[in-house]
Amino acid sequence: MTLNSQITLRTAVILPFILIFLCAFGVITMVQDANYEEMAKDISRKQLSALRHNVELELDSFLYKPLQASLVLSHSIELHRLYQTHDVSAIQSAMLSKFSQLYNSVSQLDNVGFGGKAGEYVGLRKETADNYSLMLQDNLHHQGLVIYQTHEVSNNIRSVIKNYDPRLRPWYKPLAGTEEPRWSAIYANADERQEVTLSSIAPVHYNNELQGVVVADVKLSTFNDFLSQQQNSSGAIIYLFDETKRLIAHSTGGSIISWGTEHSLKGQRLLTSESSNAVIQSSADYTNSHPLPTENLLFTSNVEGERYFHLITPYTDHNGLSWYIGVAISEHGLLGKMLESQQNSWAMGLLISGIGIVIGLFAFNRVVMPITSTANAAKQLAQGNWDSELPKPGNIYETSMLVRAFNDMADSLKASFEEISFQLLYDSLTKLYSREGLVKTCGKFEQLNGCLVLIGINKFRHINDSMGHLSGDQLLVIIAERIKATFAEEALLARIGGDEFAVYFPQPQSNQDVSLAVGRIQQMFASPYNMGKENVIIQASLGIVQDLDSADMTTWLRNGSIALSNAKQEQASVSHYKPEMADISRNKTRMLAKIKQAIEEQEFVPYYQPIVDIQSGEVIGAEALARWLSPTDGLISPLEFISIAEESGFISAIGRQILSKACHDTVEGIEQGKWSHDFHLHVNLSVNQLAHTDLIFELETILEESKLPANNLTLEITESRLVDNDPVTIRNMQAIRDLGIQIAIDDFGTGYSSLAYLHKLPFDCLKIDRTFINKLDIQNLENSIVAAVINMTQGMKVDIVAEGIETTEQAELLKQLHCPQGQGFLYSRPVPFEEWPTDLVNMKS
Ligand code: C2E
Ligand code: CA
Ligand code: CA
């Protein structure tokens, strides 16, 4: 799992919790909502039905009385045959008495009239209570329809309507030919008020003839009052409309007559869709896309964000009415507080859950805090910040357990860290600082301007090898103690390598101080060290660093090492660091890289210097001397690379190349007849090579490859380097001779070798170093070292070669001493194989 896809423990715990909460909340909401819906539907149906029922009852009684009035009047006229052509006065008085007695209190009934078959009209119109206007058209007057101010004919006339013919009115026409009373269509009145009117009409029949029609007008606007009363008490909007969807009455106030829109003609009743009330409009939207119901039609609509429940039911009666009652109520009006309290309870629930979650988070944080602070502390520890604050256990069992366990672990880690850093900073053997310890301790100083002395024990490896490692360690401890006893007060002391110690004086030291310190150190090694049974004399070399412009002890130590190795090489025992030394050692490093490449490129070749029989001057052999033919630097002398190659171990590879080429050359020389069959090939062998275990195998391989007989080959080993009497070395020398190869001791006399020790070595030839040849003169010829060596080896069956013969005098003296063989510039300088034979003019005598 990558870090990105990880979630926090908090999320892992809280998230499912919140999800469950949301699910539960959602389900409850859904169920509640469904219940609520169900209930809302149920309540709305009941409420609306009840309302409609009220309206229906009211409407029944509203319409019943006018209908009753027209029937009563028509019956009365029929019964008493009150109608005489051109005389409606009998009807007039009957009408007046009925109206004033029976119908005065019927507010919706405001007009009762009779139209005769000959075009007469008599009617009473209610103006105020007990005050009627008489409307009359008979033949007596011939003026048209006259409307009087009172119920009597007088000069007090309100208005006159010319050319009025009742038989053409909408309430007369439908009844022509029928005998049943019925409702007229809704129309606007012909009088000056032009009110929306519905008339109950009843025919007057006798003599098998329609005599006329009684009409009782219902002022529909009065029904609006009832409806708006209902709206006030129930909050419901109620409206009546007919089959053409034109409004008849409504509870919302305002006229139902169009005052001129694009759709409706002026004076016409409004369509429900034209109502000024948005709720009625919304129901019209619905009924326009759905058929009008034969029974109940329930639906809902949305008006201005509020939901309305609608009920539309047909309203019919036996007298030809086919209307519809529409009732609509808003959700608020219906359920009122319930809706709000429902919403409030949701809000409350949400609020409580929110608070719950916050408290939960808070509590959870408290729980998690020890874990997070433990993690942080662990991070600090990982960064090596050992002094960072450890987490505190909280109040929870498990996390406290974790924190305590962590703190225990951190404590023991801290302890082992301290232990390790102690081990790192101090040398376990001598209890002095280690190299790191010295560097770290000096890192705390602002600047380093004191003096550093490195003490290197000479030939410590030799001591270790001959006395054993335990004794070696013991010796180091004793040396450390001597150093401590001498300098503990004034200097920092460290063991910086196997056999190297460092003494750093932090205070600036004068030259005198330094030589004083050097003297005290040399004093430490002036007397032998007592190691149990033995007393051991040891020597030390000193490398001194002063006035170094570096605040870094590592640099001081590196320069100290350079000075120390310089001291060892020069056998000067004390060496002060100089920047040039660094150059030398840097050159060495560069040289090493070059040598390594030169080995790969096979740039090392042998040059041959003849070895001659001094007596006869005959060439009996040659010494192969390494030359480096560098394509960039030209011919390089072995003096420049042999010692570096020996230090680094590259000498083996170089030696192998030289030996192999020399063997091949010799075989070729013999084959060419250039060299005799018993030609002595001398090749130098480094002690490094001699210490190698697989040297013998390599020699065998080379001899085999080159086909050079072993007894043609002599290996030269420098005598002074042989002092370490390493068992492998001696064994290898033996094995070399067993192969049939001869061994020559090179540079004999330069080492400290005693002649007694020489007897232990297996060898076939001694090469006397050229320093002794140089010193030869006639006066003390017999006492010369050359003479001593020749005498000493008489009867030992070894060859003697005098090296470095440069003059004929030297050659002459050696002849007198019976030195058998010689080598030197007198005869020839070393030359490449191809240039052989050389000019050997001086030899033959
Ligand atoms: P070395 O083995 O003692 O070789 C003789 C050195 O003396 C050679 O120096 C030679 O050129 C020089 N020499 C010969 N005759 C005279 C003379 O009359 N006067 C003077 N002044 N010098 C003379 P070179 O060739 O420079 O070699 C130096 C040393 O390098 C050798 O000393 C030998 O120790 C080492 N060396 C050379 N080649 C090899 C090699 O292949 N392997 C190893 N391990 N060492 C080698
Ligand atoms: Ca040699
Ligand atoms: Ca030599």
mmCIF file of C-alpha atoms and ligand atoms in Angstrom, residues 609 623-627 637-639 642 646 651 655 658 683-686 689 716 718 746-747 770 803-806 823-826 828 830, ligand 1:
data_model
loop_
_atom_site.group_PDB
_atom_site.id
_atom_site.type_symbol
_atom_site.label_atom_id
_atom_site.label_comp_id
_atom_site.label_asym_id
_atom_site.label_seq_id
_atom_site.Cartn_x
_atom_site.Cartn_y
_atom_site.Cartn_z
ATOM 1 C CA GLN A 609 72.342 -6.061 -19.486
ATOM 2 C CA GLU A 623 69.946 -9.515 -16.370
ATOM 3 C CA ALA A 624 66.458 -8.498 -17.482
ATOM 4 C CA LEU A 625 65.680 -5.006 -16.156
ATOM 5 C CA ALA A 626 62.197 -3.585 -16.323
ATOM 6 C CA ARG A 627 61.501 -0.535 -18.439
ATOM 7 C CA SER A 637 63.176 4.067 -15.201
ATOM 8 C CA PRO A 638 62.298 1.345 -12.658
ATOM 9 C CA LEU A 639 63.552 3.655 -9.898
ATOM 10 C CA ILE A 642 59.231 -0.141 -8.666
ATOM 11 C CA GLU A 646 55.838 -2.777 -4.464
ATOM 12 C CA ILE A 651 54.756 -5.400 -8.652
ATOM 13 C CA GLY A 655 57.156 -8.885 -12.542
ATOM 14 C CA ILE A 658 58.814 -8.984 -17.412
ATOM 15 C CA VAL A 683 65.219 -11.821 -13.612
ATOM 16 C CA ASN A 684 64.486 -9.727 -10.528
ATOM 17 C CA LEU A 685 61.889 -11.024 -8.119
ATOM 18 C CA SER A 686 60.325 -8.753 -5.559
ATOM 19 C CA GLN A 689 56.097 -11.875 -5.213
ATOM 20 C CA GLU A 716 67.335 -12.296 -8.092
ATOM 21 C CA THR A 718 67.234 -8.352 -2.825
ATOM 22 C CA ASP A 746 70.919 -9.290 -5.039
ATOM 23 C CA ASP A 747 72.604 -6.164 -3.682
ATOM 24 C CA ARG A 770 78.053 -1.871 -6.711
ATOM 25 C CA GLU A 803 77.711 -5.380 -9.989
ATOM 26 C CA GLY A 804 78.274 -1.943 -11.440
ATOM 27 C CA ILE A 805 81.687 -2.387 -13.064
ATOM 28 C CA GLU A 806 82.297 0.927 -14.786
ATOM 29 C CA GLN A 823 78.114 -6.740 -14.841
ATOM 30 C CA GLY A 824 78.269 -3.028 -15.528
ATOM 31 C CA PHE A 825 78.245 -0.112 -17.888
ATOM 32 C CA LEU A 826 81.868 -0.994 -18.746
ATOM 33 C CA SER A 828 77.145 -2.549 -21.766
ATOM 34 C CA PRO A 830 70.872 -2.477 -20.518
HETATM 35 P P1 C2E B 1 69.353 -4.056 -9.650
HETATM 36 O O1 C2E B 1 68.619 -5.353 -9.633
HETATM 37 O O2 C2E B 1 70.469 -3.953 -8.720
HETATM 38 O O3 C2E B 1 69.828 -3.788 -11.093
HETATM 39 C C1 C2E B 1 71.020 -3.225 -11.488
HETATM 40 C C2 C2E B 1 70.839 -1.780 -11.649
HETATM 41 O O4 C2E B 1 72.138 -1.203 -11.751
HETATM 42 C C3 C2E B 1 70.107 -1.437 -12.930
HETATM 43 O O5 C2E B 1 69.419 -0.258 -12.744
HETATM 44 C C4 C2E B 1 71.237 -1.176 -13.872
HETATM 45 O O6 C2E B 1 70.920 -0.361 -14.962
HETATM 46 C C5 C2E B 1 72.208 -0.485 -12.978
HETATM 47 N N1 C2E B 1 73.582 -0.643 -13.492
HETATM 48 C C6 C2E B 1 74.109 -1.635 -14.202
HETATM 49 N N2 C2E B 1 75.440 -1.401 -14.433
HETATM 50 C C7 C2E B 1 75.725 -0.209 -13.815
HETATM 51 C C8 C2E B 1 76.910 0.557 -13.709
HETATM 52 O O7 C2E B 1 77.976 0.249 -14.196
HETATM 53 N N3 C2E B 1 76.854 1.709 -13.008
HETATM 54 C C9 C2E B 1 75.623 2.125 -12.433
HETATM 55 N N4 C2E B 1 75.649 3.242 -11.756
HETATM 56 N N5 C2E B 1 74.516 1.407 -12.540
HETATM 57 C C10 C2E B 1 74.555 0.243 -13.227
HETATM 58 P P2 C2E B 1 67.963 -0.133 -13.188
HETATM 59 O O8 C2E B 1 67.764 -0.874 -14.436
HETATM 60 O O9 C2E B 1 67.617 1.294 -13.139
HETATM 61 O O10 C2E B 1 67.165 -0.924 -12.076
HETATM 62 C C11 C2E B 1 67.109 -0.453 -10.820
HETATM 63 C C12 C2E B 1 66.559 -1.457 -9.883
HETATM 64 O O11 C2E B 1 65.196 -1.702 -10.131
HETATM 65 C C13 C2E B 1 67.155 -2.820 -9.986
HETATM 66 O O12 C2E B 1 68.342 -2.889 -9.302
HETATM 67 C C14 C2E B 1 66.107 -3.684 -9.382
HETATM 68 O O13 C2E B 1 66.238 -3.712 -7.995
HETATM 69 C C15 C2E B 1 64.882 -3.002 -9.778
HETATM 70 N N6 C2E B 1 64.336 -3.704 -10.924
HETATM 71 C C16 C2E B 1 64.585 -3.523 -12.233
HETATM 72 N N7 C2E B 1 63.805 -4.350 -12.944
HETATM 73 C C17 C2E B 1 63.083 -5.072 -12.087
HETATM 74 C C18 C2E B 1 62.144 -6.091 -12.225
HETATM 75 O O14 C2E B 1 61.822 -6.547 -13.315
HETATM 76 N N8 C2E B 1 61.569 -6.588 -11.076
HETATM 77 C C19 C2E B 1 61.947 -6.114 -9.853
HETATM 78 N N9 C2E B 1 61.368 -6.629 -8.776
HETATM 79 N N10 C2E B 1 62.839 -5.166 -9.695
HETATM 80 C C20 C2E B 1 63.403 -4.654 -10.792
#
